[in-house]
Tab-separated table of C-alpha atoms in Angstrom:
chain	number	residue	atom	x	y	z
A	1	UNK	CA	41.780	107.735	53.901
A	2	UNK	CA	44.376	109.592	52.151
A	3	UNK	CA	46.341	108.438	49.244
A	4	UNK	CA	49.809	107.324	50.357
A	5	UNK	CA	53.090	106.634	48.495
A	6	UNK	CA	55.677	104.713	47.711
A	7	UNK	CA	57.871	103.808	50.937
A	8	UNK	CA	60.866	100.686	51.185
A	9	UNK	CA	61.983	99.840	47.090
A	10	UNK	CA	63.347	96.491	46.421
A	11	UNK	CA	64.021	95.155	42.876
A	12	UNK	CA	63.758	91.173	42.038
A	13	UNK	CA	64.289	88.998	38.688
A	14	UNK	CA	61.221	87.510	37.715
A	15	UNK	CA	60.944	84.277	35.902
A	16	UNK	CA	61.417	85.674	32.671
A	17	UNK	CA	64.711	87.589	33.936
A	18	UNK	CA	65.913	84.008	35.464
A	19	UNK	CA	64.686	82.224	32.194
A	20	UNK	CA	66.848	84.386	29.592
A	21	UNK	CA	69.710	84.343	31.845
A	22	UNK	CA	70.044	80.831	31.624
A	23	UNK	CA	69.523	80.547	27.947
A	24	UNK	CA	72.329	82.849	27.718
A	25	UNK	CA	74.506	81.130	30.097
A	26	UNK	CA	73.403	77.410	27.981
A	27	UNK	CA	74.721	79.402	25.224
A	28	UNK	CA	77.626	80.635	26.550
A	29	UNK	CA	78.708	77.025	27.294
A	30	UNK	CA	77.412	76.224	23.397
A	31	UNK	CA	80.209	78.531	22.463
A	32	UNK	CA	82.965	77.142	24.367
A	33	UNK	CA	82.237	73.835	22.440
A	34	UNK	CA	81.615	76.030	19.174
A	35	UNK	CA	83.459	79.018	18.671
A	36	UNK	CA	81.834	79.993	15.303
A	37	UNK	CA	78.869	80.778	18.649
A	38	UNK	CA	80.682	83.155	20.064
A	39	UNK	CA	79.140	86.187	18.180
A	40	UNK	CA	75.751	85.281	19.109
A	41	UNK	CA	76.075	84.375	22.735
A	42	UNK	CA	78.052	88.451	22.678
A	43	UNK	CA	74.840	89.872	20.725
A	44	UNK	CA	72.697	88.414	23.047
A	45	UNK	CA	73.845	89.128	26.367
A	46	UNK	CA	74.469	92.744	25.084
A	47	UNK	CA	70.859	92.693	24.656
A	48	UNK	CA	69.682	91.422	27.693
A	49	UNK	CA	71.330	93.743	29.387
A	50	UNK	CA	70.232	96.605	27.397
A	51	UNK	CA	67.101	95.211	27.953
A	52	UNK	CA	67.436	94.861	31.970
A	53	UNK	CA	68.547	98.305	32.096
A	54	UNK	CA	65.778	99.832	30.209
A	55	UNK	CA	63.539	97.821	32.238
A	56	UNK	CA	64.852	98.607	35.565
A	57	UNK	CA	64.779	102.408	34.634
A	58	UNK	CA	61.009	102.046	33.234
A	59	UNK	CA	59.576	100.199	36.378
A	60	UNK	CA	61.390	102.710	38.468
A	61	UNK	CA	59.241	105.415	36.436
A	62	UNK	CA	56.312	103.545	37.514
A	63	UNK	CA	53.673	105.664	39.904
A	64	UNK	CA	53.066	103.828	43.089
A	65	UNK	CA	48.987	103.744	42.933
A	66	UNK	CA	46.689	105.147	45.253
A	67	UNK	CA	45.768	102.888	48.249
A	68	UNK	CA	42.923	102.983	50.446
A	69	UNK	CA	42.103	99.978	53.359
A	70	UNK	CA	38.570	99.971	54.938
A	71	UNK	CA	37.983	97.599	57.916
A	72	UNK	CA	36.264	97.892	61.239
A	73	UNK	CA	38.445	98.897	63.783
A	74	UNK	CA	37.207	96.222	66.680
A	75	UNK	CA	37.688	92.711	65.232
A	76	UNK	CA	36.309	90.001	67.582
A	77	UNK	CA	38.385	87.059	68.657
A	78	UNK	CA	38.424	83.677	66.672
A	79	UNK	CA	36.124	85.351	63.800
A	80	UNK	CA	36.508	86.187	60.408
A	81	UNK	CA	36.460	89.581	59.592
A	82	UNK	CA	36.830	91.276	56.069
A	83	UNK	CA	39.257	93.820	55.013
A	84	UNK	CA	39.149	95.860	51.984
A	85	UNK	CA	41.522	97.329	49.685
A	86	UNK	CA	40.567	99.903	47.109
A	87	UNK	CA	43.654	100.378	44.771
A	88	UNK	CA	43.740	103.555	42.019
A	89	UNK	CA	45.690	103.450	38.874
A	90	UNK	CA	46.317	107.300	39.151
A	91	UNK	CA	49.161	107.265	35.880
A	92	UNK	CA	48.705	106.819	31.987
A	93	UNK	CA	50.185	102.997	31.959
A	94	UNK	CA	49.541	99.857	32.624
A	95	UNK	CA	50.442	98.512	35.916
A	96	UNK	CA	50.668	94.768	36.954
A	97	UNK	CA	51.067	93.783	40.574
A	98	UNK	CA	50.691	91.772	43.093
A	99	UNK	CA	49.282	93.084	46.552
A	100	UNK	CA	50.075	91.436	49.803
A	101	UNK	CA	48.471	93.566	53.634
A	102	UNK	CA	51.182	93.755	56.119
A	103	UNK	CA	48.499	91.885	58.471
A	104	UNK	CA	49.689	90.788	62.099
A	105	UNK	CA	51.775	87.950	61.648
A	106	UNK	CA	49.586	85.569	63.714
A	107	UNK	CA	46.083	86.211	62.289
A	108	UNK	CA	44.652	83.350	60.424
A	109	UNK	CA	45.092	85.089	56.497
A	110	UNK	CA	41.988	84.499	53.652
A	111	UNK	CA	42.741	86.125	49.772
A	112	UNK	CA	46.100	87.258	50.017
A	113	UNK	CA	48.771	87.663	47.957
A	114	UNK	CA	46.750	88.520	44.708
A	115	UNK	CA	47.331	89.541	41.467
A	116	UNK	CA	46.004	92.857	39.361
A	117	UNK	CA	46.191	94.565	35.851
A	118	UNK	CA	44.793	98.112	35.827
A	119	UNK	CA	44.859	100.024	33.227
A	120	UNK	CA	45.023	103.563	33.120
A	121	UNK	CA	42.838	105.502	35.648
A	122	UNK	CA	41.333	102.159	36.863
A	123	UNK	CA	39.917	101.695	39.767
A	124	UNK	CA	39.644	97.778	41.651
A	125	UNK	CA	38.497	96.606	44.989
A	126	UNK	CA	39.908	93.022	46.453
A	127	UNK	CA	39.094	91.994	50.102
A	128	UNK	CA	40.568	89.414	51.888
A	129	UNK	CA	39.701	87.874	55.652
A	130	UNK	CA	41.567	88.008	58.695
A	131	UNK	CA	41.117	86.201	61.935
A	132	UNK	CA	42.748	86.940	65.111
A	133	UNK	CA	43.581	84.372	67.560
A	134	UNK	CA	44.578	86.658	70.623
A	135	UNK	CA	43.016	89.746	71.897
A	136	UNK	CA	44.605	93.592	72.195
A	137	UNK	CA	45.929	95.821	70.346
A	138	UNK	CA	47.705	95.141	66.721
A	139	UNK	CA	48.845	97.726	64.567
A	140	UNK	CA	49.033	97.331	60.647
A	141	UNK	CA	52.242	99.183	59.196
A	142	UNK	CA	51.271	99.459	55.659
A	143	UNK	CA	50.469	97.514	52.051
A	144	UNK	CA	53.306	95.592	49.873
A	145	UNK	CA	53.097	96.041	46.445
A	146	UNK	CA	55.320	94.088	43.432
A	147	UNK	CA	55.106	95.679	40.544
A	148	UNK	CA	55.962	94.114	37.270
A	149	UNK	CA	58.227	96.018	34.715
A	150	UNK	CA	57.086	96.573	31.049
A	151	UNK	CA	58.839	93.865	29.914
A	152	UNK	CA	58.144	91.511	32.489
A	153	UNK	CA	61.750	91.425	33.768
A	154	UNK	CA	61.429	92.691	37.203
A	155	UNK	CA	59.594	93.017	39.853
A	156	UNK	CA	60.249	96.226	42.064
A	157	UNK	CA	58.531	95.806	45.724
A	158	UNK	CA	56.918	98.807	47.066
A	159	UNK	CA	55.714	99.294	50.617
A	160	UNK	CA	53.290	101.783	51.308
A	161	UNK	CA	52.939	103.256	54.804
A	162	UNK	CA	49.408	102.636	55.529
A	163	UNK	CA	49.141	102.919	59.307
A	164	UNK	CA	46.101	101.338	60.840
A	165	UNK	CA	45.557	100.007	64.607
A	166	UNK	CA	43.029	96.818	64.947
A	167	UNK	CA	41.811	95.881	68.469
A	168	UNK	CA	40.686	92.635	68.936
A	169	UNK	CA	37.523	92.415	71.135
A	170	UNK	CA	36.327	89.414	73.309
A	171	UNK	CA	33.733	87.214	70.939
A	172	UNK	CA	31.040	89.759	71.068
A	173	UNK	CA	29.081	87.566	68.526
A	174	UNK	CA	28.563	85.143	71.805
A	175	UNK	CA	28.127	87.845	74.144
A	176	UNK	CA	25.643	89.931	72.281
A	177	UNK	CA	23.481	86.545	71.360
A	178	UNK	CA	23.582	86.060	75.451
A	179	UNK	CA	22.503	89.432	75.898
A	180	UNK	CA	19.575	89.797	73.416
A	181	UNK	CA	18.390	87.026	74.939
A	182	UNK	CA	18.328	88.560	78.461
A	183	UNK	CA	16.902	91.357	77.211
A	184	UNK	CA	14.169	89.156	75.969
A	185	UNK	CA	14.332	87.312	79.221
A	186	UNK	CA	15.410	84.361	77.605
A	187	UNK	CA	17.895	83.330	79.465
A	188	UNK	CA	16.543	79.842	80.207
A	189	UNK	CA	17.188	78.682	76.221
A	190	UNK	CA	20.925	78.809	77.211
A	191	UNK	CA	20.313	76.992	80.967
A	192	UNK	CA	19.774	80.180	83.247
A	193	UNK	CA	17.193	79.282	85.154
A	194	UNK	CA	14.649	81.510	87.316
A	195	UNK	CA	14.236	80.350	90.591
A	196	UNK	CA	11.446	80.459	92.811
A	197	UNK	CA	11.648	82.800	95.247
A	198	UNK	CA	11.967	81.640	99.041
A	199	UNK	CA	9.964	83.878	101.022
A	200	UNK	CA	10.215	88.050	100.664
A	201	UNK	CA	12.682	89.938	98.772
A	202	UNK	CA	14.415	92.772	100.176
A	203	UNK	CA	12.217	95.560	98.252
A	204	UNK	CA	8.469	96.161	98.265
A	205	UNK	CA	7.539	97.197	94.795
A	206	UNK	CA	3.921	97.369	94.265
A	207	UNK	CA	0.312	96.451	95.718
A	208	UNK	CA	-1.977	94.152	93.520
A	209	UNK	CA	-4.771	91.416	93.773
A	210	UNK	CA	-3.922	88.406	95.089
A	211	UNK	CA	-3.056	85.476	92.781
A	212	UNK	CA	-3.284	81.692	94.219
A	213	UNK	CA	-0.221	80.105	95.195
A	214	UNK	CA	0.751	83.812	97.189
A	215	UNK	CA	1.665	83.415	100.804
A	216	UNK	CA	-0.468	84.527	103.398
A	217	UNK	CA	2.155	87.166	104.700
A	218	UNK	CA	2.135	88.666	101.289
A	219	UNK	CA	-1.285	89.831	102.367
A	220	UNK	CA	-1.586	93.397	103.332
A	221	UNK	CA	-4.595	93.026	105.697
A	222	UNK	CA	-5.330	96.809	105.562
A	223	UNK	CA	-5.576	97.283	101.559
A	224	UNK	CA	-7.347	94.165	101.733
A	225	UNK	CA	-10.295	95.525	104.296
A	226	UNK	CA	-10.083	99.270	102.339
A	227	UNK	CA	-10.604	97.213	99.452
A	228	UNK	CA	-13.054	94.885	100.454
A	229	UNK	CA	-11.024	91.938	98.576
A	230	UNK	CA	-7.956	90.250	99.017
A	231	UNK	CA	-4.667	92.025	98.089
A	232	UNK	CA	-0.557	91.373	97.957
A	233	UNK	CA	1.904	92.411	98.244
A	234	UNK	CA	4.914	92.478	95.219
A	235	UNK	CA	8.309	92.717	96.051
A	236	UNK	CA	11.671	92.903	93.547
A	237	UNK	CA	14.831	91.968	94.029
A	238	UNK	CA	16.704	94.863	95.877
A	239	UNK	CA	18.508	97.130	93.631
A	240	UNK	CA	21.296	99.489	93.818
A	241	UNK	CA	23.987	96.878	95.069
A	242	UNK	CA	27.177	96.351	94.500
A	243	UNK	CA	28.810	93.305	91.964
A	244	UNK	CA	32.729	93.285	91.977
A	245	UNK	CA	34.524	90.716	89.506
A	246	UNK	CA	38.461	89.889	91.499
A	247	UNK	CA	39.649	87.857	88.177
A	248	UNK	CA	42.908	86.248	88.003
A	249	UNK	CA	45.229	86.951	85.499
A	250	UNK	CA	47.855	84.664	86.183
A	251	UNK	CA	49.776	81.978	84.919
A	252	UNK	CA	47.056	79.470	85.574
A	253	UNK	CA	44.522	81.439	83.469
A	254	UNK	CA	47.228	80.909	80.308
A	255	UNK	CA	45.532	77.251	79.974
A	256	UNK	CA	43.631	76.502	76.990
A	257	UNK	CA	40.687	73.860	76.478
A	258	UNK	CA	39.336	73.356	72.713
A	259	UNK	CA	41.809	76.330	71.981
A	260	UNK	CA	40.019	78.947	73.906
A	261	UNK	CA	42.265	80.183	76.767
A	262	UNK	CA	40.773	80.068	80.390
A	263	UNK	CA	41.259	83.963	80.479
A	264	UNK	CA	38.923	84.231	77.278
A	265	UNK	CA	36.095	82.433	78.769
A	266	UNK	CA	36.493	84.354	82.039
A	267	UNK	CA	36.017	87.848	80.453
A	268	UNK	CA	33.389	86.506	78.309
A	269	UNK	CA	31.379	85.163	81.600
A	270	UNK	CA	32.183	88.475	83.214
A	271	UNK	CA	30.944	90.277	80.503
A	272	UNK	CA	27.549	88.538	79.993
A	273	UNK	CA	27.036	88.742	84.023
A	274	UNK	CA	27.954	92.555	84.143
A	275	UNK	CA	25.197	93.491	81.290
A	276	UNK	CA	22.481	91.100	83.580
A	277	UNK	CA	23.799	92.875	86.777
A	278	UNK	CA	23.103	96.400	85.214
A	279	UNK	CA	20.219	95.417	84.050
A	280	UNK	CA	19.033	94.602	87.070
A	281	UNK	CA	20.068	98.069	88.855
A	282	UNK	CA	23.596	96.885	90.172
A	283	UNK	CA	26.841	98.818	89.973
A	284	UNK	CA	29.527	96.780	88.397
A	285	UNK	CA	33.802	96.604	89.647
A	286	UNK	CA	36.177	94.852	88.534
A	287	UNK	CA	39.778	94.120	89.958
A	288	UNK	CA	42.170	92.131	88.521
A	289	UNK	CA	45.205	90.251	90.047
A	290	UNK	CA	48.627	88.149	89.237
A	291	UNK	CA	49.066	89.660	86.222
A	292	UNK	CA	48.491	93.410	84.996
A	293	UNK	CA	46.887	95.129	87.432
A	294	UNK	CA	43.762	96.741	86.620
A	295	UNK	CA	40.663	98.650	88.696
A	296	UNK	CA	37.530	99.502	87.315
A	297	UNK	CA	35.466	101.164	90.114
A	298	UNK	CA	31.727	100.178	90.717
A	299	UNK	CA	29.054	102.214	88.256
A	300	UNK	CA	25.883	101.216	86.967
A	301	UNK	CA	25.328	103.866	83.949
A	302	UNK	CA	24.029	102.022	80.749
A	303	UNK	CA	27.225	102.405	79.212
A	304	UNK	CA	28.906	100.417	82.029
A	305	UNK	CA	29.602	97.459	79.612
A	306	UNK	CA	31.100	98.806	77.400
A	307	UNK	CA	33.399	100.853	79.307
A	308	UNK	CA	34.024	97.280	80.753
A	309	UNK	CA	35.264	96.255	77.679
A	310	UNK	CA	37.112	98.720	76.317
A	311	UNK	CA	38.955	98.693	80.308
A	312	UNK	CA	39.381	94.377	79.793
A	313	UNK	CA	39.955	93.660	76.360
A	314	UNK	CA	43.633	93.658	75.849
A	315	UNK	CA	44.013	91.717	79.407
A	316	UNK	CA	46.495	88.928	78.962
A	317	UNK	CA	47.688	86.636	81.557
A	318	UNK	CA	50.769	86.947	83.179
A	319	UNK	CA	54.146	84.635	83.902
A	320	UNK	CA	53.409	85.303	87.907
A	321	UNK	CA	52.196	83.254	90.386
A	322	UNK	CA	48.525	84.913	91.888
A	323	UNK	CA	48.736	86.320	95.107
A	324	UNK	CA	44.770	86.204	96.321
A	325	UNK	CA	45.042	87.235	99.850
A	326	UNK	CA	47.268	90.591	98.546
A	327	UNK	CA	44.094	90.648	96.103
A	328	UNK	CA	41.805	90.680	98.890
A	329	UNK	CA	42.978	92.695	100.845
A	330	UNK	CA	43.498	95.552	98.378
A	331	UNK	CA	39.948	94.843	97.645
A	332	UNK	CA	38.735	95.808	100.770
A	333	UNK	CA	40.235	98.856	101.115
A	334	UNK	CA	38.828	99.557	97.265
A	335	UNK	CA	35.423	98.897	98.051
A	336	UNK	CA	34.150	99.647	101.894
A	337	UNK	CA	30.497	99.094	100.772
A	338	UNK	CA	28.921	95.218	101.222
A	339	UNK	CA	28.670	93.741	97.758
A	340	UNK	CA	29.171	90.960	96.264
A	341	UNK	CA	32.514	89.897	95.166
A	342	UNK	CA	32.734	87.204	91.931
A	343	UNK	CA	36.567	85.397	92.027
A	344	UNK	CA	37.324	83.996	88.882
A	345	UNK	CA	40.087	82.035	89.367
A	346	UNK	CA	42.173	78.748	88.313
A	347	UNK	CA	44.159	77.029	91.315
A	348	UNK	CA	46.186	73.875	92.387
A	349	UNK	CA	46.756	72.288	95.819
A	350	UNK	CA	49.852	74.962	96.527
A	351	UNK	CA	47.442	77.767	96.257
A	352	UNK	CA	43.937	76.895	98.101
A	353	UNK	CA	45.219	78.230	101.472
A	354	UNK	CA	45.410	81.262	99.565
A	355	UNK	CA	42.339	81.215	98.711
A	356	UNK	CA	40.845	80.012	101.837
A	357	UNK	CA	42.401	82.711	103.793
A	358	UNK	CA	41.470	85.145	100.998
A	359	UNK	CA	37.664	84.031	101.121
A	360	UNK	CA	37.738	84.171	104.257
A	361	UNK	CA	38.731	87.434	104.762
A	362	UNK	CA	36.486	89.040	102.304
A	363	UNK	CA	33.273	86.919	103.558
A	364	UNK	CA	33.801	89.457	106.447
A	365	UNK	CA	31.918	91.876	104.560
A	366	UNK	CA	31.043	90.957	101.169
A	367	UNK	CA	29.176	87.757	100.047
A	368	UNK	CA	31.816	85.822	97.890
A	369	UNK	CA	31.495	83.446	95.113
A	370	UNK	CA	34.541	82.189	93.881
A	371	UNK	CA	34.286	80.138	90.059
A	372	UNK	CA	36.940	78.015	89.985
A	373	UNK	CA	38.270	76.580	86.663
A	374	UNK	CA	39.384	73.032	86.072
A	375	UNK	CA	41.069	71.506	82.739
A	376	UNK	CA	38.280	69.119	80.809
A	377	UNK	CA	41.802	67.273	80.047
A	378	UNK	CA	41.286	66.372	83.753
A	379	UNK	CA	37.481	64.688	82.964
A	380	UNK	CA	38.430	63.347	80.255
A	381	UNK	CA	41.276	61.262	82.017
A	382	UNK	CA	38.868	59.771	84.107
A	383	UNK	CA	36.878	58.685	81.203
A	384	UNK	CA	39.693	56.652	79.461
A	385	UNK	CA	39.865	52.543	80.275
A	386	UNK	CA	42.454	51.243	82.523
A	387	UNK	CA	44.410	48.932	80.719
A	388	UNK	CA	47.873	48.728	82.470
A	389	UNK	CA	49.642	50.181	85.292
A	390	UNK	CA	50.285	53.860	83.773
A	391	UNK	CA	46.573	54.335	83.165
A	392	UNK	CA	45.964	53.024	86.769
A	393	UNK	CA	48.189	55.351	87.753
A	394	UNK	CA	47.064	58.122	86.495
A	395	UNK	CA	43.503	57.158	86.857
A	396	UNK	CA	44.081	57.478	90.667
A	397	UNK	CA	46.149	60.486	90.534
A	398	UNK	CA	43.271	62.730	88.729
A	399	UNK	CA	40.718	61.374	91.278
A	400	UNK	CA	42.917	61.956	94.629
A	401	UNK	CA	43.737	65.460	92.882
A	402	UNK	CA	39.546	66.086	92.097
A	403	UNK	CA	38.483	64.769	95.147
A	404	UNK	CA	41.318	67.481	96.816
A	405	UNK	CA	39.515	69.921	94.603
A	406	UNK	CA	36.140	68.650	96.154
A	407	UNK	CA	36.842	68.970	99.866
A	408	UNK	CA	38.716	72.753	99.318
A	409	UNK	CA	35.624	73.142	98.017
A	410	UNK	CA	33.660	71.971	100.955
A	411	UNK	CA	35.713	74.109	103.323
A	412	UNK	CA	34.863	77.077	101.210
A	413	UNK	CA	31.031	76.551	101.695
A	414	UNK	CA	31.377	75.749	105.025
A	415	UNK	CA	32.741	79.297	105.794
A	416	UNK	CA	29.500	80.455	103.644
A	417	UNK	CA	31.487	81.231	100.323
A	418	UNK	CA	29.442	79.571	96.943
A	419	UNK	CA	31.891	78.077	95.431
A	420	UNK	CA	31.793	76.453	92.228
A	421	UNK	CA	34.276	73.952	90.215
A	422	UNK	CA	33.448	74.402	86.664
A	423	UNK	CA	34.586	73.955	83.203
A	424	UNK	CA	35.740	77.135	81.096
A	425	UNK	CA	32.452	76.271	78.678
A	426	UNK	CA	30.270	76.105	81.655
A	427	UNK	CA	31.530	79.738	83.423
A	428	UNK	CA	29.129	82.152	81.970
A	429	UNK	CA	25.688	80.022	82.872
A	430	UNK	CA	26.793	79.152	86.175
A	431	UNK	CA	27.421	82.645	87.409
A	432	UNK	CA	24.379	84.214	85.343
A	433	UNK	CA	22.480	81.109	87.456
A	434	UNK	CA	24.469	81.526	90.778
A	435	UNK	CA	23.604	85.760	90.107
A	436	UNK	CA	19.595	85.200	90.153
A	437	UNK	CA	19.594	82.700	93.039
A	438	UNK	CA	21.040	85.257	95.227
A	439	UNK	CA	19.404	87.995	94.640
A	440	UNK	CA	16.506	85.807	94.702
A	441	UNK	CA	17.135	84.533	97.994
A	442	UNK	CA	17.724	88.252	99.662
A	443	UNK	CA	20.877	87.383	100.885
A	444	UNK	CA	23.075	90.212	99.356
């Protein structure tokens, strides 16, 4: 970066300035008791304010010192991340100060304000560590500097336009430990499980010998006799399909459990799903609804991810109601081609026939799985004794209202839509899980 200077002044009385003002005002009211005073409480303040003046015109004189900040541009959410600031005494003096980043005003803040000395043509490096708490776009305006006067007087604040632009990323820490471990087909550490396959998949991929426990129509019968031993046949999951995310972005995704909103886990599940699905030879959508509206058309290029990301990151939920049958609908017309359609979503009992009709619709050409999130405030009820009427009370109200939940739910599979009511934390696993079983299962 280039070196920048001095922008916004502002002068302030230290403690030194207040200090000798109020000797001189103590002795001021000394010589209204003791004239024979008088002389000394004039000499004095004369000489404070010679003193203030001088001062004032040698701290204006200063040089504003060269600044330089050196961060990552991408911070990732809830995670401490380290800024630096390289600071040049450029002049002849000395110059005391006391530095303070004009950070976003809701990051957590580490090592600031602090306090320096250079002397001349000095060179120092502090770092300090910020951590965001919401994702998007933040931009940092610039660097306050105080700099103290030669005689320790004042303190004239400098701001220096430093213009920087941090974007705050979904936790890739998590997401990149769930995808070295797909990569590593390791999946099953964090709970994804392989299933066994039920009969063929969809795509032959190879001929080899055959292995005990293989069916007896995974025998080719004509390698076998050209062969003159048993062989089978291999088949993979089909490839080249379609996964679509349809995630909410309404006022129901603005919930938070253990301070991580719904909408945070959702694009973290999406994210870890989308980098299995490529993997795996799918193209990857996503369209989001009740909130900003955003389309990210289907593609399966290795860079798919993290054009995903860069498209999602900033997404914050909205103040509107969802509309999932408008959402469907638009969905259809978006994507003509069967695939299979992932609805992340939060809802309450004035919204499933929404979602009913919604499913329904799209279940006339896409397989749909729709993850629906619940509050673990809602568990957690259950969990508590009953010791009077108002725990009764609402004892019974969170089970009618889950057992609701439970037979929406039913009508959902019953119309062949997986549907799944999960906790935030358990979003990513299910889906990765939900993912393999069916394009295990050939259904797609």
């Amino acid at each position: 970066m280039s070196p920048v200077q001095h922008g916004r002044l502002g002068l302030i009385p230290t403690g030194r300035a207040v200090a000798a003002l109020t000797f001189w005002s103590g002795l001021g009211v000394a010589a209204a008791w003791m004239p024979v005073l008088a002389v000394q409480w004039q000499f004095v303040g004369l000489a404070l304010l010679v003193s203030a003046v001088a001062d004032l015109i040698l701290v204006r004189r200063l040089p504003s010192p060269n600044l330089e900040r050196r961060m990552g541009r991408a911070l990732p959410l809830g995670v401490w991340s380290s800024v630096r600031l390289r600071i040049e005494n450029t002049s002849d003096r000395y110059l005391r100060l006391r530095v303070h980043d004009l950070h976003p005003s809701d990051f957590a803040l580490e090592g600031l304000p602090r306090r320096l000395r250079l002397r001349p043509r000095e060179r120092a490096v502090l770092e300090y560590r910020l951590k965001p708490h919401r994702r998007g776009e933040y931009p940092l305006s610039g660097c306050d500097l105080a700099l103290r006067s030669p005689l320790g007087l004042w303190h004239q604040r400098r701001t220096l336009p430093l213009a920087d632009l941090l974007r705050v990323f979904p936790n890739f820490s998590e997401i990149s430990r769930y995808t070295l471990l797909a990569a590593n087909d390791q999946l099953a550490q964090l709970g994804v499980r392989r299933l066994q396959r039920r009969g063929l998949g969809a795509e032959f991929h190879q001929l080899r010998e055959y292995r005990q426990g293989d069916e007896l129509r995974q025998i080719d019968w004509k390698a076998t006799s050209r062969m003159r031993k048993l062989i089978s046949r291999e088949y993979q999951d089909e490839r080249d399909q379609r996964l679509v995310f349809l995630l909410d972005c309404g006022r129901r995704m603005r919930h938070e459990d253990a301070g991580r909103g719904h909408l945070d886990e959702a694009l973290n599940a999406l994210l870890l799903l989308a980098y299995v699905a490529v993997r795996q030879g799918d193209a990857v959508g996503l369209m989001t609804y009740g909130g900003e509206r955003r389309w990210f058309a289907p593609r399966k290029e290795p860079s798919t991810v993290k054009r995903l990301l860069e498209s999602i990151y900033d997404l914050q939920p909205g103040l509107e109601a969802a509309d999932p049958l408008q959402a469907a609908r638009e969905l259809l017309t978006a994507v003509p081609r069967r695939a299979l359609v992932v609805v992340i979503t939060n809802s309450r009992d004035e919204e499933q026939d929404g979602l009913e009709q919604a499913a329904a619709l799209l279940r006339r050409r896409h397989l749909v799985v729709i993850a629906d999130l619940r509050e673990s405030a809602l568990d957690r009820a259950l969990e508590r004794p009953v010791r009077d009427l108002r725990d009764a009370l609402r004892f019974h109200a969170v089970h009618d209202w889950l057992a609701e939940r439970r037979r929406h739910r039913e009508r959902l599979q019953h119309i062949g839509v997986h549907a799944l009511d999960l906790l935030p934390s358990q979003l990513a696993i299910a889906l990765v899980n939900r993912y393999f079983a069916i394009k295990r299962s050939g259904s797609l």
